[in-house]
């Protein structure tokens, strides 16, 4: 019985280790090069925090920027999009996930057709950000980025 309990505690602790989430949040906004992107994805996948999923999904889509082959570009985009949408479907009230989707949808070519939730995500974020448990400094980052993209 003790072994079962210990195993349960170890598994639970691994799936909820979000101590590195602040680093992920901060680093996400500094990615400029393919090397930055690769390092971010590698380090983010090493932590066991489901809240990192939207950031990793977005970066999977961003890999398309650094790929020459059109089919590979589309494959990266679709993989990241599927992951992000599945996460949001599972956690529809996750402000960070909606924020990441908002950023993605505002920064990709419109011909990809992934721009239908921009207004809804912005409204959701603005309506719920103050009451969220996000750190105050990250709330400011979110508001600044949203207002930079779409001031109205």
PDB file of C-alpha atoms in Angstrom, residues 51-146:
ATOM      1  CA  UNK A  51       0.085  24.995 -18.772  1.00  0.00           C
ATOM      2  CA  UNK A  52       3.180  25.068 -21.007  1.00  0.00           C
ATOM      3  CA  UNK A  53       1.246  23.307 -23.791  1.00  0.00           C
ATOM      4  CA  UNK A  54      -0.101  26.468 -25.506  1.00  0.00           C
ATOM      5  CA  UNK A  55       3.381  27.973 -25.638  1.00  0.00           C
ATOM      6  CA  UNK A  56       4.881  24.793 -27.082  1.00  0.00           C
ATOM      7  CA  UNK A  57       2.029  24.523 -29.603  1.00  0.00           C
ATOM      8  CA  UNK A  58       2.585  28.102 -30.719  1.00  0.00           C
ATOM      9  CA  UNK A  59       6.289  27.441 -31.152  1.00  0.00           C
ATOM     10  CA  UNK A  60       5.540  24.324 -33.158  1.00  0.00           C
ATOM     11  CA  UNK A  61       3.581  26.553 -35.532  1.00  0.00           C
ATOM     12  CA  UNK A  62       6.420  29.084 -35.531  1.00  0.00           C
ATOM     13  CA  UNK A  63       8.799  26.397 -36.804  1.00  0.00           C
ATOM     14  CA  UNK A  64       7.140  26.956 -40.172  1.00  0.00           C
ATOM     15  CA  UNK A  65       8.889  30.345 -40.409  1.00  0.00           C
ATOM     16  CA  UNK A  66      12.259  28.632 -40.431  1.00  0.00           C
ATOM     17  CA  UNK A  67      11.372  25.881 -42.890  1.00  0.00           C
ATOM     18  CA  UNK A  68      11.766  26.110 -46.650  1.00  0.00           C
ATOM     19  CA  UNK A  69       9.464  23.313 -47.809  1.00  0.00           C
ATOM     20  CA  UNK A  70       5.787  24.344 -48.069  1.00  0.00           C
ATOM     21  CA  UNK A  71       4.419  20.947 -47.053  1.00  0.00           C
ATOM     22  CA  UNK A  72       6.646  20.904 -43.969  1.00  0.00           C
ATOM     23  CA  UNK A  73       5.544  24.457 -43.138  1.00  0.00           C
ATOM     24  CA  UNK A  74       1.915  23.388 -43.295  1.00  0.00           C
ATOM     25  CA  UNK A  75       2.605  20.239 -41.267  1.00  0.00           C
ATOM     26  CA  UNK A  76       4.212  22.263 -38.445  1.00  0.00           C
ATOM     27  CA  UNK A  77       1.370  24.757 -38.522  1.00  0.00           C
ATOM     28  CA  UNK A  78      -1.327  22.075 -38.423  1.00  0.00           C
ATOM     29  CA  UNK A  79       0.415  20.124 -35.662  1.00  0.00           C
ATOM     30  CA  UNK A  80       0.678  23.184 -33.429  1.00  0.00           C
ATOM     31  CA  UNK A  81      -2.833  24.352 -34.257  1.00  0.00           C
ATOM     32  CA  UNK A  82      -4.309  20.959 -33.391  1.00  0.00           C
ATOM     33  CA  UNK A  83      -2.445  20.862 -30.081  1.00  0.00           C
ATOM     34  CA  UNK A  84      -3.498  24.396 -29.168  1.00  0.00           C
ATOM     35  CA  UNK A  85      -7.132  23.898 -30.138  1.00  0.00           C
ATOM     36  CA  UNK A  86      -7.329  20.604 -28.221  1.00  0.00           C
ATOM     37  CA  UNK A  87      -5.885  22.295 -25.162  1.00  0.00           C
ATOM     38  CA  UNK A  88      -8.378  25.167 -25.386  1.00  0.00           C
ATOM     39  CA  UNK A  89     -11.211  22.707 -25.892  1.00  0.00           C
ATOM     40  CA  UNK A  90     -10.150  20.943 -22.685  1.00  0.00           C
ATOM     41  CA  UNK A  91      -9.484  24.198 -20.776  1.00  0.00           C
ATOM     42  CA  UNK A  92     -11.727  26.856 -22.372  1.00  0.00           C
ATOM     43  CA  UNK A  93     -11.226  29.318 -19.510  1.00  0.00           C
ATOM     44  CA  UNK A  94      -7.434  29.283 -19.611  1.00  0.00           C
ATOM     45  CA  UNK A  95      -6.533  32.902 -20.257  1.00  0.00           C
ATOM     46  CA  UNK A  96      -2.953  32.105 -21.244  1.00  0.00           C
ATOM     47  CA  UNK A  97      -4.075  29.640 -23.904  1.00  0.00           C
ATOM     48  CA  UNK A  98      -6.523  32.150 -25.323  1.00  0.00           C
ATOM     49  CA  UNK A  99      -3.799  34.813 -25.223  1.00  0.00           C
ATOM     50  CA  UNK A 100      -1.367  32.591 -27.109  1.00  0.00           C
ATOM     51  CA  UNK A 101      -4.028  31.801 -29.711  1.00  0.00           C
ATOM     52  CA  UNK A 102      -4.777  35.516 -30.010  1.00  0.00           C
ATOM     53  CA  UNK A 103      -1.098  36.216 -30.697  1.00  0.00           C
ATOM     54  CA  UNK A 104      -0.856  33.412 -33.241  1.00  0.00           C
ATOM     55  CA  UNK A 105      -4.001  34.403 -35.101  1.00  0.00           C
ATOM     56  CA  UNK A 106      -2.846  38.005 -35.350  1.00  0.00           C
ATOM     57  CA  UNK A 107       0.587  37.072 -36.671  1.00  0.00           C
ATOM     58  CA  UNK A 108      -0.052  34.476 -39.358  1.00  0.00           C
ATOM     59  CA  UNK A 109      -1.123  34.942 -42.973  1.00  0.00           C
ATOM     60  CA  UNK A 110      -4.884  35.205 -43.332  1.00  0.00           C
ATOM     61  CA  UNK A 111      -4.964  32.653 -46.170  1.00  0.00           C
ATOM     62  CA  UNK A 112      -4.409  29.937 -43.536  1.00  0.00           C
ATOM     63  CA  UNK A 113      -7.933  30.634 -42.294  1.00  0.00           C
ATOM     64  CA  UNK A 114      -6.931  30.594 -38.647  1.00  0.00           C
ATOM     65  CA  UNK A 115      -8.266  33.968 -37.655  1.00  0.00           C
ATOM     66  CA  UNK A 116     -11.877  33.436 -36.640  1.00  0.00           C
ATOM     67  CA  UNK A 117     -11.434  33.726 -32.863  1.00  0.00           C
ATOM     68  CA  UNK A 118      -9.493  36.969 -32.626  1.00  0.00           C
ATOM     69  CA  UNK A 119     -12.332  39.161 -31.365  1.00  0.00           C
ATOM     70  CA  UNK A 120     -13.737  36.487 -29.028  1.00  0.00           C
ATOM     71  CA  UNK A 121     -10.328  35.774 -27.507  1.00  0.00           C
ATOM     72  CA  UNK A 122      -9.578  39.459 -27.001  1.00  0.00           C
ATOM     73  CA  UNK A 123     -12.930  40.005 -25.294  1.00  0.00           C
ATOM     74  CA  UNK A 124     -12.469  36.922 -23.106  1.00  0.00           C
ATOM     75  CA  UNK A 125      -8.985  38.019 -22.058  1.00  0.00           C
ATOM     76  CA  UNK A 126      -9.996  41.602 -21.286  1.00  0.00           C
ATOM     77  CA  UNK A 127     -13.108  40.472 -19.385  1.00  0.00           C
ATOM     78  CA  UNK A 128     -11.269  37.933 -17.227  1.00  0.00           C
ATOM     79  CA  UNK A 129      -7.672  39.098 -16.870  1.00  0.00           C
ATOM     80  CA  UNK A 130      -8.102  41.158 -13.688  1.00  0.00           C
ATOM     81  CA  UNK A 131      -9.729  38.274 -11.817  1.00  0.00           C
ATOM     82  CA  UNK A 132      -7.162  35.718 -12.985  1.00  0.00           C
ATOM     83  CA  UNK A 133      -4.422  34.315 -10.780  1.00  0.00           C
ATOM     84  CA  UNK A 134      -1.699  35.288 -13.231  1.00  0.00           C
ATOM     85  CA  UNK A 135       1.205  37.288 -11.832  1.00  0.00           C
ATOM     86  CA  UNK A 136       0.595  41.031 -11.949  1.00  0.00           C
ATOM     87  CA  UNK A 137       3.644  41.657 -14.142  1.00  0.00           C
ATOM     88  CA  UNK A 138       2.465  39.079 -16.700  1.00  0.00           C
ATOM     89  CA  UNK A 139      -0.992  40.636 -16.784  1.00  0.00           C
ATOM     90  CA  UNK A 140       0.731  43.880 -17.786  1.00  0.00           C
ATOM     91  CA  UNK A 141       2.634  42.079 -20.559  1.00  0.00           C
ATOM     92  CA  UNK A 142      -0.594  40.585 -21.884  1.00  0.00           C
ATOM     93  CA  UNK A 143      -2.396  43.937 -21.870  1.00  0.00           C
ATOM     94  CA  UNK A 144       0.534  45.700 -23.515  1.00  0.00           C
ATOM     95  CA  UNK A 145       0.728  43.102 -26.294  1.00  0.00           C
ATOM     96  CA  UNK A 146      -3.002  43.080 -26.903  1.00  0.00           C
TER      97      UNK A 146
END
